[in-house]
Short mmCIF file of N, CA and C in Angstrom, two decimals:
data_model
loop_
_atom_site.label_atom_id
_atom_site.label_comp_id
_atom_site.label_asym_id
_atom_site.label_seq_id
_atom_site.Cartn_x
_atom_site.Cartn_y
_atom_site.Cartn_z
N UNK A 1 5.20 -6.46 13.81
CA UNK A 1 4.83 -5.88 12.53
C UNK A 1 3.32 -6.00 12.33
N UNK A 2 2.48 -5.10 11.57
CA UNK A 2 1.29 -5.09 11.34
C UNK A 2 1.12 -5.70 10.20
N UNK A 3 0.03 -6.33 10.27
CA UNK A 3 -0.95 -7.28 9.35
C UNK A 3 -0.85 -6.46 8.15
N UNK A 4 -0.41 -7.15 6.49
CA UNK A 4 -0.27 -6.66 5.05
C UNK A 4 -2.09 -5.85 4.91
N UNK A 5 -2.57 -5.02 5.14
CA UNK A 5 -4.13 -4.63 4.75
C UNK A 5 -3.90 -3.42 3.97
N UNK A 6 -4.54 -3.04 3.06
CA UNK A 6 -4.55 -1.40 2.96
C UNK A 6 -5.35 -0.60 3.73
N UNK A 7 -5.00 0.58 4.43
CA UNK A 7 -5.47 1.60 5.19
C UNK A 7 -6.98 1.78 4.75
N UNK A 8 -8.14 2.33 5.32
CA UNK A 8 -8.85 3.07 5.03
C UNK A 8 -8.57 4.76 5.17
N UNK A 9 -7.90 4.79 6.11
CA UNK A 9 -6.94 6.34 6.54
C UNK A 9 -5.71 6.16 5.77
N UNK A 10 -5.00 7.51 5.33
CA UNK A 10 -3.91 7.85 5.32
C UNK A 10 -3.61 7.29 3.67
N UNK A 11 -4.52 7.32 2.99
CA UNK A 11 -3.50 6.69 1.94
C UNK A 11 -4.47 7.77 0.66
N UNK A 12 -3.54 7.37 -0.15
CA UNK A 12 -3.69 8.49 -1.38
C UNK A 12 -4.11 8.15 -2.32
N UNK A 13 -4.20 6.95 -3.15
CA UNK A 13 -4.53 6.35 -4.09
C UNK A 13 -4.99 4.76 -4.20
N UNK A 14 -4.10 4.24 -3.73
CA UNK A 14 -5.29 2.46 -3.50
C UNK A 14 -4.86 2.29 -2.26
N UNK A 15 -3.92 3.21 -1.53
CA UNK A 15 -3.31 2.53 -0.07
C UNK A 15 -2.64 1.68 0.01
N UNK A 16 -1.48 1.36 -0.89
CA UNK A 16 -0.18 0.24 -0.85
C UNK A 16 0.72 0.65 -0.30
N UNK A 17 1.08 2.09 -0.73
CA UNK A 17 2.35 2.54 -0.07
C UNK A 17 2.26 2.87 1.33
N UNK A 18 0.84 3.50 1.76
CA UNK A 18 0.63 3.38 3.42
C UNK A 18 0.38 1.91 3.90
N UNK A 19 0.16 1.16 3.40
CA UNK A 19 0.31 -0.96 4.07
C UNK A 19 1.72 -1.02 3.91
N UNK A 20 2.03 -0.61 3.33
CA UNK A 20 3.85 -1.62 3.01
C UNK A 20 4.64 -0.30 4.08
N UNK A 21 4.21 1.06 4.44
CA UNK A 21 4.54 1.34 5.47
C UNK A 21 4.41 1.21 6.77
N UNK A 22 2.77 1.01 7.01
CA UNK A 22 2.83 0.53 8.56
C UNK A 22 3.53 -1.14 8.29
N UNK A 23 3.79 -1.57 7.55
CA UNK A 23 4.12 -3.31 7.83
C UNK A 23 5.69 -3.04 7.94
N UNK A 24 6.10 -1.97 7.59
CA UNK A 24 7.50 -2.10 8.22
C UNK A 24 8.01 -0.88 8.83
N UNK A 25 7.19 -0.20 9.67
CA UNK A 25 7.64 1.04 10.32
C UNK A 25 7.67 1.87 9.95
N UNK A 26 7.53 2.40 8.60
CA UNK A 26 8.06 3.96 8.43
C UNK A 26 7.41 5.15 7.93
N UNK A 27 7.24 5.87 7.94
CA UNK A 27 6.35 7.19 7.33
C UNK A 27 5.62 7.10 6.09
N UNK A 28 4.62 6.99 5.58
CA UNK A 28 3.77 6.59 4.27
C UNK A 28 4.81 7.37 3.37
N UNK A 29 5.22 8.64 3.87
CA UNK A 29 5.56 9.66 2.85
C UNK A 29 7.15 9.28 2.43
N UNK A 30 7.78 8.63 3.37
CA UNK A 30 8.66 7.81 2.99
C UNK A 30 8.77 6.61 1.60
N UNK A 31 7.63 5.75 2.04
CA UNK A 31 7.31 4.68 1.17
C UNK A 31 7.33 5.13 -0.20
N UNK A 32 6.66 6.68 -0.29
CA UNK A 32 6.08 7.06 -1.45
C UNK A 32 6.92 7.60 -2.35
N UNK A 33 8.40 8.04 -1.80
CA UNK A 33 9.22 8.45 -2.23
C UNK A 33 10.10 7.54 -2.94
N UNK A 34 10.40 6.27 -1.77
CA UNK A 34 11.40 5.44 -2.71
C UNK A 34 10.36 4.80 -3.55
N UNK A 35 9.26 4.50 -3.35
CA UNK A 35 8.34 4.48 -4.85
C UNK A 35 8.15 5.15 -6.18
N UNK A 36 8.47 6.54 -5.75
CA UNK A 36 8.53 7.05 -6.81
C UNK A 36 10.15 7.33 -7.74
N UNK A 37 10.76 7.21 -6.20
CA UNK A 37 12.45 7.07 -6.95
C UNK A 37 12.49 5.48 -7.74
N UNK A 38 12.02 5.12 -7.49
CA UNK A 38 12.24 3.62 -7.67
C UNK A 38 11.71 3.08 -9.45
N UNK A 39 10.59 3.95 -9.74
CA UNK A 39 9.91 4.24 -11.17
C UNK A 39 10.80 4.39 -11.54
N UNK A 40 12.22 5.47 -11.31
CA UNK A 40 12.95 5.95 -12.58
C UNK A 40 14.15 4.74 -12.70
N UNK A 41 14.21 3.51 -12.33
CA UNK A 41 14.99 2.39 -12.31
C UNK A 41 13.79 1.72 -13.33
N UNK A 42 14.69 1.05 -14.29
CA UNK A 42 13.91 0.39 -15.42
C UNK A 42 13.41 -1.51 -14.25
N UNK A 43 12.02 -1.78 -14.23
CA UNK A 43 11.63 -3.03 -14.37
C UNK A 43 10.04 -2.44 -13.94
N UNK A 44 9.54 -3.48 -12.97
CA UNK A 44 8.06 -3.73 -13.26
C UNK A 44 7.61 -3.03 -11.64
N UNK A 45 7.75 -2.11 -11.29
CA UNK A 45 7.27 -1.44 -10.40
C UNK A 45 5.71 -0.74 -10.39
N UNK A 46 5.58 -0.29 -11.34
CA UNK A 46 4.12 0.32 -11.58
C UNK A 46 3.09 -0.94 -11.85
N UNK A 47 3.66 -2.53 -12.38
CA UNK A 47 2.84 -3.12 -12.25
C UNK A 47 2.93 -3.92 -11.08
N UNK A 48 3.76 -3.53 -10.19
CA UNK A 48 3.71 -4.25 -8.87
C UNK A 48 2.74 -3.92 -8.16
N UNK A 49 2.91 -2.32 -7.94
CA UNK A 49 1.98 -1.68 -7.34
C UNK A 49 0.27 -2.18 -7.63
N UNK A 50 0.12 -2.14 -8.75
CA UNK A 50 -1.06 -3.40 -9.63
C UNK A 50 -1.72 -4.00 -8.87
N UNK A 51 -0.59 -5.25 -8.93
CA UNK A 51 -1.01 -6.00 -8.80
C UNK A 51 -1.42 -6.37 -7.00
N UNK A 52 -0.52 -5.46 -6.05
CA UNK A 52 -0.96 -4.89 -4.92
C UNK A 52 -2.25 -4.79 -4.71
N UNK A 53 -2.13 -3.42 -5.25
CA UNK A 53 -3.60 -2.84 -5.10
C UNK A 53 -4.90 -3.72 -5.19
N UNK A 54 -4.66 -4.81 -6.34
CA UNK A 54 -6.07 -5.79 -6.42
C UNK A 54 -5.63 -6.94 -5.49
N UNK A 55 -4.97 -7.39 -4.61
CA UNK A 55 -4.69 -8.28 -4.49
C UNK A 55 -4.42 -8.50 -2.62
N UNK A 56 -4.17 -7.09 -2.40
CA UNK A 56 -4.31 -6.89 -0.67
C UNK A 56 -5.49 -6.36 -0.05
N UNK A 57 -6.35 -6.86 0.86
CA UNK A 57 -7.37 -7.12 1.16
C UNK A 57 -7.21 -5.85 2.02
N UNK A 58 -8.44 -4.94 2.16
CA UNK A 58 -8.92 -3.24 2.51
C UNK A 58 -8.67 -3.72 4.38
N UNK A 59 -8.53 -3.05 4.60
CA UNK A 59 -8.10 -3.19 6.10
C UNK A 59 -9.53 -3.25 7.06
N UNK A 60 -10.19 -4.16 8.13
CA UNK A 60 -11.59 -4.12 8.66
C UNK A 60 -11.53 -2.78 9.43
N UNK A 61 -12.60 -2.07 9.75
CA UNK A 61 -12.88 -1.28 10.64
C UNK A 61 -13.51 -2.05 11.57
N UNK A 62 -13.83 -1.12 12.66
CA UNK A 62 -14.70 -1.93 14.00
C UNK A 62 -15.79 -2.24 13.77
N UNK A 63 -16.61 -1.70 12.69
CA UNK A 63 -18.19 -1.43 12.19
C UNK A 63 -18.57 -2.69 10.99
N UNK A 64 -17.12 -3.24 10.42
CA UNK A 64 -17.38 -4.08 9.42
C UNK A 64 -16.64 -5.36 10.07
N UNK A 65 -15.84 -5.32 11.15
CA UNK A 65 -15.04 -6.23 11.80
C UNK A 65 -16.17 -7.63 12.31
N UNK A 66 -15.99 -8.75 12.62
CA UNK A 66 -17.18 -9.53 12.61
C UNK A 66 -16.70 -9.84 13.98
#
Protein backbone atom coordinates (compact mmCIF):
# COMPACT_ATOMS: atom_id res chain seq x y z
CA UNK A 1 0.00 0.00 0.00
CA UNK A 2 1.14 3.58 -0.64
CA UNK A 3 2.19 6.09 1.89
CA UNK A 4 -1.29 8.35 3.35
CA UNK A 5 0.11 11.87 1.17
CA UNK A 6 -2.14 13.94 -0.95
CA UNK A 7 -1.38 13.85 -4.72
CA UNK A 8 0.04 16.81 -6.40
CA UNK A 9 -1.56 15.07 -9.71
CA UNK A 10 -4.92 13.80 -10.10
CA UNK A 11 -6.88 15.36 -7.52
CA UNK A 12 -9.67 17.90 -7.66
CA UNK A 13 -9.99 19.80 -4.67
CA UNK A 14 -7.49 19.25 -1.59
CA UNK A 15 -6.55 15.63 -2.92
CA UNK A 16 -8.07 13.28 -0.12
CA UNK A 17 -10.15 11.33 -2.17
CA UNK A 18 -7.15 10.64 -4.69
CA UNK A 19 -4.69 9.63 -1.19
CA UNK A 20 -7.35 7.46 0.34
CA UNK A 21 -7.43 6.00 -3.29
CA UNK A 22 -4.01 5.23 -4.17
CA UNK A 23 -3.68 3.94 -0.27
CA UNK A 24 -6.08 1.37 -1.08
CA UNK A 25 -6.14 0.58 -4.76
CA UNK A 26 -8.86 2.00 -6.46
CA UNK A 27 -9.84 4.62 -9.06
CA UNK A 28 -9.94 8.36 -7.51
CA UNK A 29 -13.29 8.48 -9.35
CA UNK A 30 -14.38 5.67 -7.36
CA UNK A 31 -13.39 7.20 -3.96
CA UNK A 32 -15.31 10.23 -5.07
CA UNK A 33 -18.39 8.59 -5.53
CA UNK A 34 -18.82 6.64 -2.37
CA UNK A 35 -17.86 10.09 -0.96
CA UNK A 36 -20.33 11.67 -2.35
CA UNK A 37 -22.92 8.77 -1.77
CA UNK A 38 -21.79 8.70 1.57
CA UNK A 39 -22.86 12.76 2.27
CA UNK A 40 -26.42 11.65 1.79
CA UNK A 41 -26.04 9.23 5.09
CA UNK A 42 -26.53 11.58 8.10
CA UNK A 43 -22.96 11.99 10.36
CA UNK A 44 -19.68 13.90 10.01
CA UNK A 45 -18.28 13.18 6.61
CA UNK A 46 -17.80 16.65 5.16
CA UNK A 47 -15.96 17.36 8.33
CA UNK A 48 -13.85 14.40 7.94
CA UNK A 49 -12.85 15.27 4.75
CA UNK A 50 -11.68 18.66 6.90
CA UNK A 51 -10.07 17.60 8.83
CA UNK A 52 -8.06 15.38 6.13
CA UNK A 53 -7.36 17.90 4.04
CA UNK A 54 -5.41 20.02 6.92
CA UNK A 55 -3.99 17.29 8.44
CA UNK A 56 -2.34 14.92 5.56
CA UNK A 57 0.89 16.07 4.54
CA UNK A 58 1.12 17.18 0.30
CA UNK A 59 2.90 14.35 -1.23
CA UNK A 60 7.17 15.24 -2.01
CA UNK A 61 8.07 15.55 -5.58
CA UNK A 62 11.67 14.74 -6.75
CA UNK A 63 12.51 18.61 -6.84
CA UNK A 64 11.31 19.18 -3.16
CA UNK A 65 12.27 15.51 -1.99
CA UNK A 66 15.55 15.99 0.27
Amino acid sequence: MAALARPRDGRVIGGVCAALARRFGTSATTMRVIFVASCLLPGPQFLLYLALWLLLPQEKTASTAW
